[in-house]
JSON list of C-alpha atoms in Angstrom, two decimals:
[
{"chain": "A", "resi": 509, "resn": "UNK", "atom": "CA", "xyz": [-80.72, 64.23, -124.28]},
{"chain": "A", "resi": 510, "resn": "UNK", "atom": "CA", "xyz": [-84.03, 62.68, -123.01]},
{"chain": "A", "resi": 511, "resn": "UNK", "atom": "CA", "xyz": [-86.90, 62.51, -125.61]},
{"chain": "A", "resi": 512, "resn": "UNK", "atom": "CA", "xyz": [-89.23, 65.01, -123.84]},
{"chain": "A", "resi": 513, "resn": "UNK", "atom": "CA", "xyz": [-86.40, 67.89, -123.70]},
{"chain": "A", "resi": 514, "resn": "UNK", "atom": "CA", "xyz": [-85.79, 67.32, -127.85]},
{"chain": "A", "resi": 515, "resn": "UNK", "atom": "CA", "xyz": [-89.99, 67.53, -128.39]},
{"chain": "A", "resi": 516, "resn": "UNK", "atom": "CA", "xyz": [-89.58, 70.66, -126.70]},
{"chain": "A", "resi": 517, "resn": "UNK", "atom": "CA", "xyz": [-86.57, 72.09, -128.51]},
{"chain": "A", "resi": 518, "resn": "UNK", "atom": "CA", "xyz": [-88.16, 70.74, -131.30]},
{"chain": "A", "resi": 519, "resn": "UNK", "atom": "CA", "xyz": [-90.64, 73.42, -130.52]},
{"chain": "A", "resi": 520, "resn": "UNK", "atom": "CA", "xyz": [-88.53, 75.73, -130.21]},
{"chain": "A", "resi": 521, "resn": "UNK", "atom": "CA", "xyz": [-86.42, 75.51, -133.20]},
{"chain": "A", "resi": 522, "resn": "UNK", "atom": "CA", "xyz": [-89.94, 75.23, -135.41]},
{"chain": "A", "resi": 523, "resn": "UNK", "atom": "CA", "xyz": [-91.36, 78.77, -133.35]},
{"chain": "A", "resi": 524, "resn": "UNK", "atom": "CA", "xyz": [-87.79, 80.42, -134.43]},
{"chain": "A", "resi": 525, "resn": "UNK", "atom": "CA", "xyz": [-87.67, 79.58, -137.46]},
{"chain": "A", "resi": 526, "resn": "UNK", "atom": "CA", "xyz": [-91.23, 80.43, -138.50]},
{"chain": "A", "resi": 527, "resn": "UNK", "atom": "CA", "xyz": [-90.12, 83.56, -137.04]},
{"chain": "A", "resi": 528, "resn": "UNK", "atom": "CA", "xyz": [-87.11, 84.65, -139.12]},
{"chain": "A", "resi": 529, "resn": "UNK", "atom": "CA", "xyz": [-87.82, 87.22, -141.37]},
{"chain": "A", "resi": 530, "resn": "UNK", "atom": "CA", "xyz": [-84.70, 86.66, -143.91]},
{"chain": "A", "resi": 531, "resn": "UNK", "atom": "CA", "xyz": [-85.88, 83.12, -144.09]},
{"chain": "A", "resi": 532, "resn": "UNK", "atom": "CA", "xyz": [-89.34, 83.72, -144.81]},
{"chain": "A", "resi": 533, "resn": "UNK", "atom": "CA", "xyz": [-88.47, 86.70, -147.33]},
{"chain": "A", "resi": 534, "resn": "UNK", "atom": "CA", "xyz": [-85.95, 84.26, -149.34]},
{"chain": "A", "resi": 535, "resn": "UNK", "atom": "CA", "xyz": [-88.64, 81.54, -149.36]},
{"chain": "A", "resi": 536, "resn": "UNK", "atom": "CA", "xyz": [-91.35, 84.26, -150.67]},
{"chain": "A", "resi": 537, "resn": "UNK", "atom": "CA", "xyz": [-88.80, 85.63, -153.13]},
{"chain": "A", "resi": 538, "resn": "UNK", "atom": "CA", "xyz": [-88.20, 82.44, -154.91]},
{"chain": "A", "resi": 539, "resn": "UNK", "atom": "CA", "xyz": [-84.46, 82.19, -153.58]},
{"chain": "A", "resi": 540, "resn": "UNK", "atom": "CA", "xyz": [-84.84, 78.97, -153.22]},
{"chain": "A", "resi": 541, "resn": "UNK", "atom": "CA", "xyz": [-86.22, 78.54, -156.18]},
{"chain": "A", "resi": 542, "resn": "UNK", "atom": "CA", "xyz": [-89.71, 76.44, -156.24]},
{"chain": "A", "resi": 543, "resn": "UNK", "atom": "CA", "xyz": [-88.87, 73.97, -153.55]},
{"chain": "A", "resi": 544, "resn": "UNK", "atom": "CA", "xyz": [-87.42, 76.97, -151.13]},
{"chain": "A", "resi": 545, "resn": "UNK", "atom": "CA", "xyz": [-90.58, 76.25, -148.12]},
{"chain": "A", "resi": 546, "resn": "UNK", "atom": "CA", "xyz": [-89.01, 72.52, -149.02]},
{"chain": "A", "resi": 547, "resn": "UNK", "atom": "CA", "xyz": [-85.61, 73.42, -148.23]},
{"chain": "A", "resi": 548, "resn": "UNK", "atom": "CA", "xyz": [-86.32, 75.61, -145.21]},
{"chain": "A", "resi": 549, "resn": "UNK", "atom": "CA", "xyz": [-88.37, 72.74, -143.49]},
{"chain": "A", "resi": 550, "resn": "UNK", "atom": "CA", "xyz": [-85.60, 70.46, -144.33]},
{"chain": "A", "resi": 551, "resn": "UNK", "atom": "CA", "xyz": [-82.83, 73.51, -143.36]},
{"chain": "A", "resi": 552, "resn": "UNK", "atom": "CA", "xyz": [-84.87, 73.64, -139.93]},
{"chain": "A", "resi": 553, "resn": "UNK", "atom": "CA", "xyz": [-84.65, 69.88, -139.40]},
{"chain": "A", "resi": 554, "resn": "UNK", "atom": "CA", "xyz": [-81.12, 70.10, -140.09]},
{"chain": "A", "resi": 555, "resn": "UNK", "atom": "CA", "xyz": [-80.55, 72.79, -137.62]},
{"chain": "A", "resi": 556, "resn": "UNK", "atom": "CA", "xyz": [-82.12, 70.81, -135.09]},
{"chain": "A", "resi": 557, "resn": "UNK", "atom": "CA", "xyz": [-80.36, 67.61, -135.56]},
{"chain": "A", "resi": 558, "resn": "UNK", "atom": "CA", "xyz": [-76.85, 69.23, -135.66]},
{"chain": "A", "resi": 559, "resn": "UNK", "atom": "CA", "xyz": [-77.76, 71.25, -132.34]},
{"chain": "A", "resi": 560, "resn": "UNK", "atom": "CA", "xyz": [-79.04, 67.84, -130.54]},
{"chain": "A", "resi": 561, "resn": "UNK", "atom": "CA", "xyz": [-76.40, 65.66, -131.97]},
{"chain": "A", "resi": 562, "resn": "UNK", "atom": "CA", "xyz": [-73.33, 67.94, -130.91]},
{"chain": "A", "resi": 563, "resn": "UNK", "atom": "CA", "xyz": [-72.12, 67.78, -127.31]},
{"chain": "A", "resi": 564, "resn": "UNK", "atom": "CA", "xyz": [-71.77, 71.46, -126.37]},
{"chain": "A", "resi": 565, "resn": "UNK", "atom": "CA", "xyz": [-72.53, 73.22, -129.60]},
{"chain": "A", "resi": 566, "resn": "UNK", "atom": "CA", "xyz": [-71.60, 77.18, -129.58]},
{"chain": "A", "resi": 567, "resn": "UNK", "atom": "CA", "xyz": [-73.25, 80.03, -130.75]},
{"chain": "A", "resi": 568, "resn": "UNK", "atom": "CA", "xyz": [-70.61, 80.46, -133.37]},
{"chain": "A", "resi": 569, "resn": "UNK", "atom": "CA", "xyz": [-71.16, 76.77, -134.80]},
{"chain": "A", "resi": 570, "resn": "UNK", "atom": "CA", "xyz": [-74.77, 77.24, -135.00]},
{"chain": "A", "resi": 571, "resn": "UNK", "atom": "CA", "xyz": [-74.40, 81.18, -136.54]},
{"chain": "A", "resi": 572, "resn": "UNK", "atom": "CA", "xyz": [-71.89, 79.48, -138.78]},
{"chain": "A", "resi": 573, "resn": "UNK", "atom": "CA", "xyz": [-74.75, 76.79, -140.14]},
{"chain": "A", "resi": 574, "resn": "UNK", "atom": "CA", "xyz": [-77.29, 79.11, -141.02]},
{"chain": "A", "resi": 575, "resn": "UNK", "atom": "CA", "xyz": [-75.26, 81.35, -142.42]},
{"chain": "A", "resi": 576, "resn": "UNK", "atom": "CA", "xyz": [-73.80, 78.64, -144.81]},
{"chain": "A", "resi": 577, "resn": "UNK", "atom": "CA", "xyz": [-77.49, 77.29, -144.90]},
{"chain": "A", "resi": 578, "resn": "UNK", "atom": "CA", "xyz": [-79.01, 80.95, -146.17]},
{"chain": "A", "resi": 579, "resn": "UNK", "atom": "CA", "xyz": [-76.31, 81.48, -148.59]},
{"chain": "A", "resi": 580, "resn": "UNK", "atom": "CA", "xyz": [-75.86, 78.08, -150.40]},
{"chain": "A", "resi": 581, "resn": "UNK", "atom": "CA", "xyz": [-79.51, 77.12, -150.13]},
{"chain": "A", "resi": 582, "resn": "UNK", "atom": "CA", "xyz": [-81.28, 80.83, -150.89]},
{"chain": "A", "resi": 583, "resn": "UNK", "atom": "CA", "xyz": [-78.64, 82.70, -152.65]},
{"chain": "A", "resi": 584, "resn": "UNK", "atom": "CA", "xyz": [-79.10, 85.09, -149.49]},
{"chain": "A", "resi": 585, "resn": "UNK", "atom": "CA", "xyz": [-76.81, 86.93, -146.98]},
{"chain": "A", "resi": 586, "resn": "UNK", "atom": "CA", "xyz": [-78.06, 88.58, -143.74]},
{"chain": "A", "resi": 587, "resn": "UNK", "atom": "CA", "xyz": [-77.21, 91.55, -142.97]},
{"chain": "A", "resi": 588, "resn": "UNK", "atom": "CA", "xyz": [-79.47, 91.86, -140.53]},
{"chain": "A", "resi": 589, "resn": "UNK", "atom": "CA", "xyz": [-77.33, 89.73, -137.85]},
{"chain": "A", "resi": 590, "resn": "UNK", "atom": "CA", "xyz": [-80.42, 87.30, -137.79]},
{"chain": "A", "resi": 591, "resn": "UNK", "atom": "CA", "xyz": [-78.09, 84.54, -137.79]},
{"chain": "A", "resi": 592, "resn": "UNK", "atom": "CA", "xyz": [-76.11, 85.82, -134.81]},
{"chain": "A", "resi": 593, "resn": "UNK", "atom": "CA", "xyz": [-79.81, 86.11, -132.63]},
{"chain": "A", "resi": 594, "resn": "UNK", "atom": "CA", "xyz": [-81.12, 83.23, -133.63]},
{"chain": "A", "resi": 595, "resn": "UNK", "atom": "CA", "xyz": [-78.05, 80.82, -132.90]},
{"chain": "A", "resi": 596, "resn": "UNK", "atom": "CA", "xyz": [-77.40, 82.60, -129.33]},
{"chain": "A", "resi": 597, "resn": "UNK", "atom": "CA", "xyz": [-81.51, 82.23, -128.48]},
{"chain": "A", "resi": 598, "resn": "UNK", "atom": "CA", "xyz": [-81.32, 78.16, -129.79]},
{"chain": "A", "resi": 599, "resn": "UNK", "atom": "CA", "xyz": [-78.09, 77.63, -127.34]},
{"chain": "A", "resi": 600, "resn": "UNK", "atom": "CA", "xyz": [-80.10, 79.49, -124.91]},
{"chain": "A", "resi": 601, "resn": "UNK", "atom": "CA", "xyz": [-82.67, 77.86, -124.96]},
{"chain": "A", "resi": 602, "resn": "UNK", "atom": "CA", "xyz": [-80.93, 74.62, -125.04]},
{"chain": "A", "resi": 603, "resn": "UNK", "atom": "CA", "xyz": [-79.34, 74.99, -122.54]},
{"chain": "A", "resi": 604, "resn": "UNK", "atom": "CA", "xyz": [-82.25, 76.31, -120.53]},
{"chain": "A", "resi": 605, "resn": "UNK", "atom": "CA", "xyz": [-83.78, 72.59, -121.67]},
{"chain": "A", "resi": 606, "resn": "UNK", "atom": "CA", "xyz": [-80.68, 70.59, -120.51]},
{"chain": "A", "resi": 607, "resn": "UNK", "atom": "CA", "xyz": [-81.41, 72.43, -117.06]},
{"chain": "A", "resi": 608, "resn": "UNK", "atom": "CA", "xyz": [-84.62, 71.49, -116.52]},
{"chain": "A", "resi": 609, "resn": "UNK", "atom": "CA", "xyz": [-86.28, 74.86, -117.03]},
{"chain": "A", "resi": 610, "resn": "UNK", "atom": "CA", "xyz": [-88.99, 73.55, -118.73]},
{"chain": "A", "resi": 611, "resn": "UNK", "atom": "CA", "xyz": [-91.36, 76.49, -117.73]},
{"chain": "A", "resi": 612, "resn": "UNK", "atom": "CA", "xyz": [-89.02, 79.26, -118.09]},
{"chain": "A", "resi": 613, "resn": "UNK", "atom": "CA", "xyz": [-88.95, 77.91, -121.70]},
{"chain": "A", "resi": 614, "resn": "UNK", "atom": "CA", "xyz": [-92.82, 77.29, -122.63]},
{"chain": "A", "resi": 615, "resn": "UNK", "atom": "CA", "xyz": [-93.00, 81.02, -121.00]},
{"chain": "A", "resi": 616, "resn": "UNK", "atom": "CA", "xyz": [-90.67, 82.64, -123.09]},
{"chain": "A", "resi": 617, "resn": "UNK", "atom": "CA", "xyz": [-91.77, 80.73, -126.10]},
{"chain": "A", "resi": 618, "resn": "UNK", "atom": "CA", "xyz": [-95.71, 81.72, -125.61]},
{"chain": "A", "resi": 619, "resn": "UNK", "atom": "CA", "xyz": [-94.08, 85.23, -125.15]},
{"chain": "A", "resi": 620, "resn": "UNK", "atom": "CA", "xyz": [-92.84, 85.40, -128.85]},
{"chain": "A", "resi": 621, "resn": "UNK", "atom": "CA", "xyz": [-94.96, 87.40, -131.80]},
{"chain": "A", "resi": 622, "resn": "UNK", "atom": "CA", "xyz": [-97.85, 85.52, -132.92]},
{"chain": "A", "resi": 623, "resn": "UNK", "atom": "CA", "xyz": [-97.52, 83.89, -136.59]},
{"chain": "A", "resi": 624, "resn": "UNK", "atom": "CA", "xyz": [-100.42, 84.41, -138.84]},
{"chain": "A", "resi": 625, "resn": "UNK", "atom": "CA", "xyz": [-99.53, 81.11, -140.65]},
{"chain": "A", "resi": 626, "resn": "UNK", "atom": "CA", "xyz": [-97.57, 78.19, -139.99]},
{"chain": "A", "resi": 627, "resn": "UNK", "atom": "CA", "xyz": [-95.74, 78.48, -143.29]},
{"chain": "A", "resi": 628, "resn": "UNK", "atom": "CA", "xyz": [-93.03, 75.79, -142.28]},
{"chain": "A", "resi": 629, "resn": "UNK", "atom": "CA", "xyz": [-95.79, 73.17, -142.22]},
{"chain": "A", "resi": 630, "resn": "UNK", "atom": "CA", "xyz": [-94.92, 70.88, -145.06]},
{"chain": "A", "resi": 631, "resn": "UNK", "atom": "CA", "xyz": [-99.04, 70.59, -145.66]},
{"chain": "A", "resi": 632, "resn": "UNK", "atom": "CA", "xyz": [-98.88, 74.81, -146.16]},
{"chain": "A", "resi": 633, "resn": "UNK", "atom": "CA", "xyz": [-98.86, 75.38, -149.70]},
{"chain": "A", "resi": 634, "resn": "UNK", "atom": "CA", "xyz": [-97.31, 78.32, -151.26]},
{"chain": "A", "resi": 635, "resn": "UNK", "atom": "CA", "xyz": [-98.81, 79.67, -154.04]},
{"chain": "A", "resi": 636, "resn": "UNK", "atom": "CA", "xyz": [-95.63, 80.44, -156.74]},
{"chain": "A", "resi": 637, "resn": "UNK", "atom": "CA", "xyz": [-96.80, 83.42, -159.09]},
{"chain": "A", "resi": 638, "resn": "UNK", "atom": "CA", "xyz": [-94.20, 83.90, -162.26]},
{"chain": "A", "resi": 639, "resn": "UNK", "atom": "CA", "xyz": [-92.69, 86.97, -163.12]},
{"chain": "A", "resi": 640, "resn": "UNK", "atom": "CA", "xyz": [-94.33, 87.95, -166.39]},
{"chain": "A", "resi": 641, "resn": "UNK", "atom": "CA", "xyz": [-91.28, 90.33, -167.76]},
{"chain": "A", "resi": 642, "resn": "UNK", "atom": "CA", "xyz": [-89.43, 86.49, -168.16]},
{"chain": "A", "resi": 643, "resn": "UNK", "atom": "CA", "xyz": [-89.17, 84.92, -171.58]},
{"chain": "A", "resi": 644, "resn": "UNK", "atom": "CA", "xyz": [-87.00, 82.17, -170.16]},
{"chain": "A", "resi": 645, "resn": "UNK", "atom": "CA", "xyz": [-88.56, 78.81, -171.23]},
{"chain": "A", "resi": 646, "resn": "UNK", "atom": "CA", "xyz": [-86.70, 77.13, -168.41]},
{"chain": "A", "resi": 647, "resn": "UNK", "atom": "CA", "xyz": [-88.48, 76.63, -165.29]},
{"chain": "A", "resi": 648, "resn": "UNK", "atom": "CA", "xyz": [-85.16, 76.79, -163.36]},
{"chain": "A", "resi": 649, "resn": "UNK", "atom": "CA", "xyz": [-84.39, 80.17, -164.64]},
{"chain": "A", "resi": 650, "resn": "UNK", "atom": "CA", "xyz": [-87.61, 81.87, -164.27]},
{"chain": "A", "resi": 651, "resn": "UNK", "atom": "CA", "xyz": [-88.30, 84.16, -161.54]},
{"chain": "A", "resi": 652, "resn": "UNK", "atom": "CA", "xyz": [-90.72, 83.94, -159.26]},
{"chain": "A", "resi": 653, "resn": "UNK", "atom": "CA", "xyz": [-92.73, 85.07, -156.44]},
{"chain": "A", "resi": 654, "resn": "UNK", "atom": "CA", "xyz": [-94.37, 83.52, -154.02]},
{"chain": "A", "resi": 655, "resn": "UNK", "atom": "CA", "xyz": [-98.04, 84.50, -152.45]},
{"chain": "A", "resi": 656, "resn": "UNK", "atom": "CA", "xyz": [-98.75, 84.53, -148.93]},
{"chain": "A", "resi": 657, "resn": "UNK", "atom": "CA", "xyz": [-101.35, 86.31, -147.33]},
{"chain": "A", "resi": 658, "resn": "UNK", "atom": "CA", "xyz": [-99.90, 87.37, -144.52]},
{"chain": "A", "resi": 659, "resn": "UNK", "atom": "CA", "xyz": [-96.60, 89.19, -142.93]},
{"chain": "A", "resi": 660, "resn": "UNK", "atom": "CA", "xyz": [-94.60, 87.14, -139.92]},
{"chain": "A", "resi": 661, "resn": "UNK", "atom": "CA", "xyz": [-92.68, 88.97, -137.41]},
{"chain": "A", "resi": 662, "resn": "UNK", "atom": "CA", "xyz": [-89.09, 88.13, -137.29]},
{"chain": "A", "resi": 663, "resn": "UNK", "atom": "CA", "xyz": [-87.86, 86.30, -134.31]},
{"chain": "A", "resi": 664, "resn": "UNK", "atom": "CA", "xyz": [-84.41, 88.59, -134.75]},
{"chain": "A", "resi": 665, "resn": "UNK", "atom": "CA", "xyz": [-86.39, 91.88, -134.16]},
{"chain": "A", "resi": 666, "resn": "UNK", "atom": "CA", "xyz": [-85.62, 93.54, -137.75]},
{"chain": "A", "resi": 667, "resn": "UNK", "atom": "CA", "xyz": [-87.32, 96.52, -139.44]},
{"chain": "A", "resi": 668, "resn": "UNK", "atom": "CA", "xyz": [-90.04, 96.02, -141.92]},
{"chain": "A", "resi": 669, "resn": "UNK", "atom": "CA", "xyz": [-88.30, 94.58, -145.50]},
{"chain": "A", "resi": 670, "resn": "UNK", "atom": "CA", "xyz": [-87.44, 97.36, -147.77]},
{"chain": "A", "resi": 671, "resn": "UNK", "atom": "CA", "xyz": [-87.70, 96.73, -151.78]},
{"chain": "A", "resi": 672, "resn": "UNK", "atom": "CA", "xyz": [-85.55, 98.99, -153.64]},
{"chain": "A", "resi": 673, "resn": "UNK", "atom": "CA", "xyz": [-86.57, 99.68, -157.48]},
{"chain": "A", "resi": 674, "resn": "UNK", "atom": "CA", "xyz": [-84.11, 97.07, -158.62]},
{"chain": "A", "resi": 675, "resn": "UNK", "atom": "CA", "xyz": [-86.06, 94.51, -156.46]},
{"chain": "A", "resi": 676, "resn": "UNK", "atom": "CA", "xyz": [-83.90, 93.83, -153.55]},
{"chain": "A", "resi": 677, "resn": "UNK", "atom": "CA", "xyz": [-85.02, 93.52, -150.63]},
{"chain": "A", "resi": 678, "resn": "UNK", "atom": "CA", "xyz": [-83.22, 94.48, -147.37]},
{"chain": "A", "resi": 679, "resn": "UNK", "atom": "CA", "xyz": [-84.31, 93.73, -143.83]},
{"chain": "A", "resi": 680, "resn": "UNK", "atom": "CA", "xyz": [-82.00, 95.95, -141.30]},
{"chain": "A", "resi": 681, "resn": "UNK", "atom": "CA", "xyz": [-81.64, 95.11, -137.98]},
{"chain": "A", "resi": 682, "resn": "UNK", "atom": "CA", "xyz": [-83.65, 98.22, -135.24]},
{"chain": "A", "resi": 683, "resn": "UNK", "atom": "CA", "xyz": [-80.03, 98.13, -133.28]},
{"chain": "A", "resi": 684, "resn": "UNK", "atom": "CA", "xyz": [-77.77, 99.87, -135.80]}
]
């Protein structure tokens, strides 16, 4: 792969994943716990490196990694199929890359939901509030929520996050 086709899946991975509702929610929820926005930059990296470095990578593989990535990393499982979008739109679009279809790409990219922050940008900062019901003296163990002061559209088309009054949160996919 040339170097100007991975800067522009490079953009594409980072406008995904800024995207991705269950991602953002985990990171705002404290799943992964207080260096989640850490993680999911580093998680996005990853994701990017294993879709580069792998000759003919599948939809499956991909689906496969974030899956793995959301549950060991953020405690979280979609059931949203987020996974399943946003590993067949990265092959897509890889492949659309490896063709030469730059424009088709930039086009479809600039077509996306606007983000109201660039949360994934390492120089973001989070603000981490602390649940006040916790009496845990150990950081690790304390819940936690994180501030942001705005709401990103998922890249896998899901319905606004419900809370329920035990404080979960599900995001359900519109095609049901």
């Amino acid at each position: 792969m040339e170097d100007n086709d991975k800067k522009i899946f490079k953009e594409v991975v980072e406008n995904i994943f800024l995207r991705w509702t269950a991602l953002k929610l985990a990171v705002e929820h404290g799943m992964g716990g207080k260096t989640g926005q850490q993680t999911a930059v580093e998680s996005m990296n990853y994701v990017y490196e294993y879709c580069i470095g792998n000759d003919n990578v599948t939809q499956s593989e991909i689906q496969e990694v974030l899956e793995d990535i959301m549950d060991e990393e953020f405690d979280t499982i979609c059931e949203d199929n987020s996974p399943a979008e946003i590993s067949s739109m990265l092959v897509t679009y890889l492949k659309m890359i490896l063709a030469k279809q730059y424009d088709t790409v930039r086009t479809e990219v600039s077509a996306m939901p606007q983000c109201q922050t660039q949360w994934l940008n390492p120089n973001f900062k989070l603000e981490y509030k602390k649940d006040s019901d916790s009496g845990s003296s150990d950081d690790e163990d304390e819940e936690m929520e994180v501030c942001t002061d705005t709401d990103v559209q998922g890249a896998s088309r899901t319905n606004a996050p419900i809370t329920d009054e035990d404080g979960w949160t599900t995001v359900t996919s519109k095609r049901r």
